[in-house]
Short mmCIF file of C-alpha atoms and ligand atoms in Angstrom, two decimals:
data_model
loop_
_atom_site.label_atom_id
_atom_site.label_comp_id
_atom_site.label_asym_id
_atom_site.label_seq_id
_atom_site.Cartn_x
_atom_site.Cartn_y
_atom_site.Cartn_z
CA UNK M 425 0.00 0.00 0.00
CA UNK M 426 0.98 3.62 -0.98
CA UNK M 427 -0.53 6.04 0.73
CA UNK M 428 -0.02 10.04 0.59
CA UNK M 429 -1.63 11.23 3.79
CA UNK M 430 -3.08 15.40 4.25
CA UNK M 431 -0.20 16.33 2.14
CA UNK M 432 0.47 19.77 1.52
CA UNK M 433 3.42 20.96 -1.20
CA UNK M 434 3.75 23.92 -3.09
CA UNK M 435 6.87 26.33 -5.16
CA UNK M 436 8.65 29.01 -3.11
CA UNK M 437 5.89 30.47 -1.32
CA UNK M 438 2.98 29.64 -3.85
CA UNK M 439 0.67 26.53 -2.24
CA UNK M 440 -0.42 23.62 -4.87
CA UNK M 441 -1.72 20.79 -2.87
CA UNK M 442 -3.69 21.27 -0.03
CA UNK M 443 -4.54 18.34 2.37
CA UNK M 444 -4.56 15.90 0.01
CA UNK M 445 -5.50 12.01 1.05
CA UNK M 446 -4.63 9.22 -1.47
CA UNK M 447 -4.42 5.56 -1.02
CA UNK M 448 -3.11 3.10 -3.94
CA UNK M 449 -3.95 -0.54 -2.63
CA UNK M 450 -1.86 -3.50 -3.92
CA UNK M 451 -3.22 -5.16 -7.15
CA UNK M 452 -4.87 -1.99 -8.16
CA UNK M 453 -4.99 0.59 -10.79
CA UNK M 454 -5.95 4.41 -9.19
CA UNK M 455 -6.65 7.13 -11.92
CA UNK M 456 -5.98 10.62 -10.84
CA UNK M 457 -7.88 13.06 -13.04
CA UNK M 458 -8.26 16.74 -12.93
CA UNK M 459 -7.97 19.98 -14.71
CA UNK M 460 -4.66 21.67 -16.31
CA UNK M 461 -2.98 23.30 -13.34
CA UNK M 462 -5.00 20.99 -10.47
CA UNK M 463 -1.97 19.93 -9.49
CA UNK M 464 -1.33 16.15 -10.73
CA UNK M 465 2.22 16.46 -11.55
CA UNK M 466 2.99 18.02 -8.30
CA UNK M 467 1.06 15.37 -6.49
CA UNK M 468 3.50 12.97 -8.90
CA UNK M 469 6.54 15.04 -7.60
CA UNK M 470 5.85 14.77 -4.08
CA UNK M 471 5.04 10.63 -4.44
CA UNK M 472 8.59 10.41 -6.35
CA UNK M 473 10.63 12.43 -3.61
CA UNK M 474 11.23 14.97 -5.66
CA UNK M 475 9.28 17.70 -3.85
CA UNK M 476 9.42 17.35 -0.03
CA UNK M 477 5.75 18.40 0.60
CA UNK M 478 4.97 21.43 3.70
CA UNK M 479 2.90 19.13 5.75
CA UNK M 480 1.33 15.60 5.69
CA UNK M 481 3.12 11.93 5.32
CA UNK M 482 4.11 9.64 2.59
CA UNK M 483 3.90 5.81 3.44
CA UNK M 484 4.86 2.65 2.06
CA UNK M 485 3.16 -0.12 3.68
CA UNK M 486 3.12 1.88 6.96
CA UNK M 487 6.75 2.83 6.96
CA UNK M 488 6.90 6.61 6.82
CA UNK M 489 9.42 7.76 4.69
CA UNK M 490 8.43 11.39 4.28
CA UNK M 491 11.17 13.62 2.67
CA UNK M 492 13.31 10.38 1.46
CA UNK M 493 15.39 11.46 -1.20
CA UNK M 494 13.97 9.81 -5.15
CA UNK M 495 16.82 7.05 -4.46
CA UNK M 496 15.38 5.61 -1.43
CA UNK M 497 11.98 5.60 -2.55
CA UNK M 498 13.29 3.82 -5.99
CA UNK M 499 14.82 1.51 -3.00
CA UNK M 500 11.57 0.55 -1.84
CA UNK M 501 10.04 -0.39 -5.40
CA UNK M 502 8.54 3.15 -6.62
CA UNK M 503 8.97 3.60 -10.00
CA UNK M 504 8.25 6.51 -11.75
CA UNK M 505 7.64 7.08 -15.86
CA UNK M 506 7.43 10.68 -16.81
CA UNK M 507 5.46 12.77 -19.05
CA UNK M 508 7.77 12.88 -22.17
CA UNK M 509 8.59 9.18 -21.51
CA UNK M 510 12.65 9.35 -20.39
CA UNK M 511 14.15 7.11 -23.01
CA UNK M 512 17.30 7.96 -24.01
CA UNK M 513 16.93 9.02 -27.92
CA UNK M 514 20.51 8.65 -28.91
CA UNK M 515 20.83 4.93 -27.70
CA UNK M 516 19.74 1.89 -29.19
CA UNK M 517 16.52 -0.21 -27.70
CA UNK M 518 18.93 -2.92 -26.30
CA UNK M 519 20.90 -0.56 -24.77
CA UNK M 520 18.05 1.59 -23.23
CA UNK M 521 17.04 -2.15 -21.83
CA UNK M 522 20.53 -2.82 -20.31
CA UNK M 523 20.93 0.32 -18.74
CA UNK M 524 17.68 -0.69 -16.01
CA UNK M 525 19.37 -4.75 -16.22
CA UNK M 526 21.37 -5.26 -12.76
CA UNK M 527 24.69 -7.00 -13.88
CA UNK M 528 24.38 -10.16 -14.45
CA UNK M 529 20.64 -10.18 -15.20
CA UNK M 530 21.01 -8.71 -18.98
CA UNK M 531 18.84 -11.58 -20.86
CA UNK M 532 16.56 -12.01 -17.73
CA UNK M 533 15.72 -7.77 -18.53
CA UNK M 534 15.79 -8.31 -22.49
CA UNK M 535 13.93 -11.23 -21.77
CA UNK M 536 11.18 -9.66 -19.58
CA UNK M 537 10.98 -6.57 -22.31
CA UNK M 538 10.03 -8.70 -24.86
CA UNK M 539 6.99 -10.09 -22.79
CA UNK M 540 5.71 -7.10 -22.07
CA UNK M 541 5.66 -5.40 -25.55
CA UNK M 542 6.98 -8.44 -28.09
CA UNK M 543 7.04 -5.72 -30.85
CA UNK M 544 10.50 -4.14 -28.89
CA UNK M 545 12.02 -7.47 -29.87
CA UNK M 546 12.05 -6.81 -33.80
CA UNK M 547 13.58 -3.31 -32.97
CA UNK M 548 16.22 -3.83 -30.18
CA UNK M 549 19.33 -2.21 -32.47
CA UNK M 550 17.19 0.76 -33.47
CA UNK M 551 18.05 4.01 -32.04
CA UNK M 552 15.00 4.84 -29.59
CA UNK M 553 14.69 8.39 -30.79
CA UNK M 554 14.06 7.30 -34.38
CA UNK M 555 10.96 4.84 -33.00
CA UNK M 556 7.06 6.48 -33.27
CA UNK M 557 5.98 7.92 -29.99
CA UNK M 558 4.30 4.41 -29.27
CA UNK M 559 7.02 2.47 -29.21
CA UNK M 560 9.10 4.88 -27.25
CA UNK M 561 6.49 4.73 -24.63
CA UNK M 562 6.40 0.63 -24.92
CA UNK M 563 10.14 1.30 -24.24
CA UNK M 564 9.41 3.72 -21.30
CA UNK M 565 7.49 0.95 -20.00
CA UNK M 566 9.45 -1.72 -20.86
CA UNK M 567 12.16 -0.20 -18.86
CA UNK M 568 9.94 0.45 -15.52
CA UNK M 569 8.69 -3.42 -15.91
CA UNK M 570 12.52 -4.31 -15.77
CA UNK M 571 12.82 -3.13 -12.48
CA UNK M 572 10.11 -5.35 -10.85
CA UNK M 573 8.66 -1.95 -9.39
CA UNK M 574 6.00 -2.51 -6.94
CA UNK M 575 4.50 0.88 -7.16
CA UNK M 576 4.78 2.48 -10.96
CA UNK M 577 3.76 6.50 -10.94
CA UNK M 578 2.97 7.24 -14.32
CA UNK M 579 2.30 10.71 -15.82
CA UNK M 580 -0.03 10.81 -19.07
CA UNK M 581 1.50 8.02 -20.67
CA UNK M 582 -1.18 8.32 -23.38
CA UNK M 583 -0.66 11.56 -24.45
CA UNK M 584 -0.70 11.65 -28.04
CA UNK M 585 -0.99 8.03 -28.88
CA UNK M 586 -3.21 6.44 -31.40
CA UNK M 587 -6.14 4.78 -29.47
CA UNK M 588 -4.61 1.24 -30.88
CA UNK M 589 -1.31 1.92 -29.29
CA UNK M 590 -3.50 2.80 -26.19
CA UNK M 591 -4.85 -0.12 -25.90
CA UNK M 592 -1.87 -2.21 -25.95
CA UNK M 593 -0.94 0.08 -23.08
CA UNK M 594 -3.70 -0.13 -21.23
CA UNK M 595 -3.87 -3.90 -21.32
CA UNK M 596 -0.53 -3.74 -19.83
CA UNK M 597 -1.02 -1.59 -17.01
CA UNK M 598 -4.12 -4.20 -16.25
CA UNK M 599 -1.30 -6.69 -16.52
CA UNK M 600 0.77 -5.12 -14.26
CA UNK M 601 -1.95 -4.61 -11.82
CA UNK M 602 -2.83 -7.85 -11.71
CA UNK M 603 0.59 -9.18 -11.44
CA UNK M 604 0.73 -7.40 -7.41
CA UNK M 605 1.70 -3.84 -8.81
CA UNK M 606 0.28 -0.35 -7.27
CA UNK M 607 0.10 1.82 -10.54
CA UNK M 608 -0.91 5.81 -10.17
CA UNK M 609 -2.07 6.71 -13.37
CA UNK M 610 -2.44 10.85 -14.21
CA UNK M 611 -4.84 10.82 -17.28
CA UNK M 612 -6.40 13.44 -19.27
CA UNK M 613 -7.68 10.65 -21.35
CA UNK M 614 -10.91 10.39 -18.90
CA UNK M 615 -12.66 7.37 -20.80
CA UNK M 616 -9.47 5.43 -21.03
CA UNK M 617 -8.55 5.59 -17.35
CA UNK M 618 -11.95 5.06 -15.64
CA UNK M 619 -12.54 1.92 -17.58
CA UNK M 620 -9.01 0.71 -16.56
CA UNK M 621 -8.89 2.37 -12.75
CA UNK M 622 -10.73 0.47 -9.73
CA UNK M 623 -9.95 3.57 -7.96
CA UNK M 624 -10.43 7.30 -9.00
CA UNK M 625 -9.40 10.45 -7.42
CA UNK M 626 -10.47 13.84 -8.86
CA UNK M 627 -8.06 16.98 -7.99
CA UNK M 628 -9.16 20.51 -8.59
CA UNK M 629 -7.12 23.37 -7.18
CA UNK M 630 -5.16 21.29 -5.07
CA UNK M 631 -7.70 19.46 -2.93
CA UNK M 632 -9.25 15.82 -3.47
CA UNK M 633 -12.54 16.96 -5.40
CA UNK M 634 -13.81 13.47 -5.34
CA UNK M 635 -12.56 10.11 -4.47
CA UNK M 636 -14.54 6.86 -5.37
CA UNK M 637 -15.27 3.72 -7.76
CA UNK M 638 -15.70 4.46 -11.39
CA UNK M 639 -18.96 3.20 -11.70
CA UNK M 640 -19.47 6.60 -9.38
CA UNK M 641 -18.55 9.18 -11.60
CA UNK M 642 -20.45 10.32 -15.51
CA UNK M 643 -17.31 10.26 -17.98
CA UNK M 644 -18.97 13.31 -20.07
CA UNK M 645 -19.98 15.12 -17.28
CA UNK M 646 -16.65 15.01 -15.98
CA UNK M 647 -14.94 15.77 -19.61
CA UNK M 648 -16.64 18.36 -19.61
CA UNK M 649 -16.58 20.39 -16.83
CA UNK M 650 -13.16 19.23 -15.05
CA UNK M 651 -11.08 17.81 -17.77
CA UNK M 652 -11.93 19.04 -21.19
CA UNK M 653 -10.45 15.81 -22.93
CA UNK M 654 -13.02 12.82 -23.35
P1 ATP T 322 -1.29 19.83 -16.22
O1 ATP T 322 -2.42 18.90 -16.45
O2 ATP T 322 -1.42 21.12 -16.98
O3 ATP T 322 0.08 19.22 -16.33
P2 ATP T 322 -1.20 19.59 -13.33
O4 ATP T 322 -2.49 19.22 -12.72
O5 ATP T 322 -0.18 18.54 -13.52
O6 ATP T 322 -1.44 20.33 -14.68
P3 ATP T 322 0.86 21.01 -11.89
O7 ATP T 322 1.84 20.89 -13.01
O8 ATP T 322 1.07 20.20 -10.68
O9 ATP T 322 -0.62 20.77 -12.42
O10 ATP T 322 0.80 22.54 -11.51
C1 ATP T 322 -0.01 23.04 -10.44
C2 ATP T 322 0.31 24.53 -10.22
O11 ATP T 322 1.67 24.66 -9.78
C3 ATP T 322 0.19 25.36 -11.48
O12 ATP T 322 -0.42 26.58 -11.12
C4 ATP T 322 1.62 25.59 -11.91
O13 ATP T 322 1.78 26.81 -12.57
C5 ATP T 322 2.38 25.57 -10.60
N1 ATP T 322 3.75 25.06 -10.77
C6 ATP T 322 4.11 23.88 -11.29
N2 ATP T 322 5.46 23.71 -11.28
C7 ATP T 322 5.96 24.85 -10.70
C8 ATP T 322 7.29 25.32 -10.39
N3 ATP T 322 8.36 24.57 -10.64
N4 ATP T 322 7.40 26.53 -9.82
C9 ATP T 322 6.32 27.29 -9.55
N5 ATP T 322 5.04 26.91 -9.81
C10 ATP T 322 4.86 25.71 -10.38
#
């Protein structure tokens, strides 16, 4: 379990999140939705240990480990896969692979790649940079799997994808879910993410809006008035 409990965080003097409560159970998918500027990716900053937030407490199964620095938190299984997707575009797919393998484990990671997204397999001496945007997020992901994370943060890892390509994402998120994994997932792609999430937690202007089961919320209504992006 992941929890971020009443946490506060904001940028030199300006406030973002205020008193926000967020659980992520084992085995689940939580979608966090919300307006431009609501303040997902700070919420994603704080979980990451990248911003230490003002007030409140970040656990991992109980253990408190407020204001740990990114390392530790990688330490304890949290894996994080940025907007943008982090692949280095200069190296080939192999060697974007190796450089998440521990030593000694280098066919174990190619190996485990290839599960996840078989289509990285035909492509592993391409240059990542060169790949559509799909496949460089299949490689994003590819790259978090390698690490056996136990709790993967992901920030719109959608974005811009054709809805094929989304699926095939999707499906493996619901993979990874079911596999043990606590996945965060920051969506503007509302449909998408409630029909994956068994969770969902709406942020507007820094507080927790709404927190509940899909089945809870009306997509459209929500498109329209908090997101803007069906
Ligand atoms: P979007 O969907 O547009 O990415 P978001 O919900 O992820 O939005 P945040 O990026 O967390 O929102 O931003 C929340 C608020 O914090 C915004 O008003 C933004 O301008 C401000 N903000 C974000 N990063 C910084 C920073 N480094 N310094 C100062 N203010 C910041």
């Amino acid at each position: 379990m992941f929890e971020l409990r009443n946490i506060s965080a904001g940028y030199s003097g300006t406030q973002v999140l205020r008193g926000v409560n967020l659980k992520i159970p084992a085995s689940s998918v939580v979608a966090l939705l919300g307006p431009n500027g609501a303040g997902k990716t700070t919420l994603l900053r704080v979980a990451t240990g990248l911003l230490k937030p003002t007030s409140g407490q970040l656990l991992i199964d109980g253990e408190d480990v407020t204001g740990a620095a990114p390392h530790k938190l990688v330490e304890k299984g949290v894996c994080h896969v940025p907007e943008g997707r982090g692949v280095f575009r200069s190296l080939s797919v192999r060697d974007n692979l190796l450089l998440q393998a521990v030593k000694g484990d280098q066919s174990e990671a190619l190996n485990r790649a290839v599960t996840a997204f078989p289509r990285l397999g035909e492509r592993m001496a391409q240059t990542a940079g060169t790949m559509s945007g799909g496949e460089q997020q299949m490689l994003a992901l590819a790259r978090a799997y390698i690490q056996k994370p136990r709790f993967i943060l992901l920030d719109e890892v959608s974005m811009g994808l054709a809805p094929k390509v989304v699926d095939e994402i999707f499906a493996f998120l619901e993979m990874l879910a079911r596999e043990g994994a606590s996945l965060l997932l920051v969506e503007q792609y509302v449909t998408r993410a409630l029909a994956a999430a068994d969770f969902v937690f709406l942020l507007n202007r820094g507080s927790v809006a709404f927190a509940g089961q899909p089945a809870e919320i009306d997509a459209e209504e929500l498109a329209e008035r908090y997101v803007g992006a069906g």
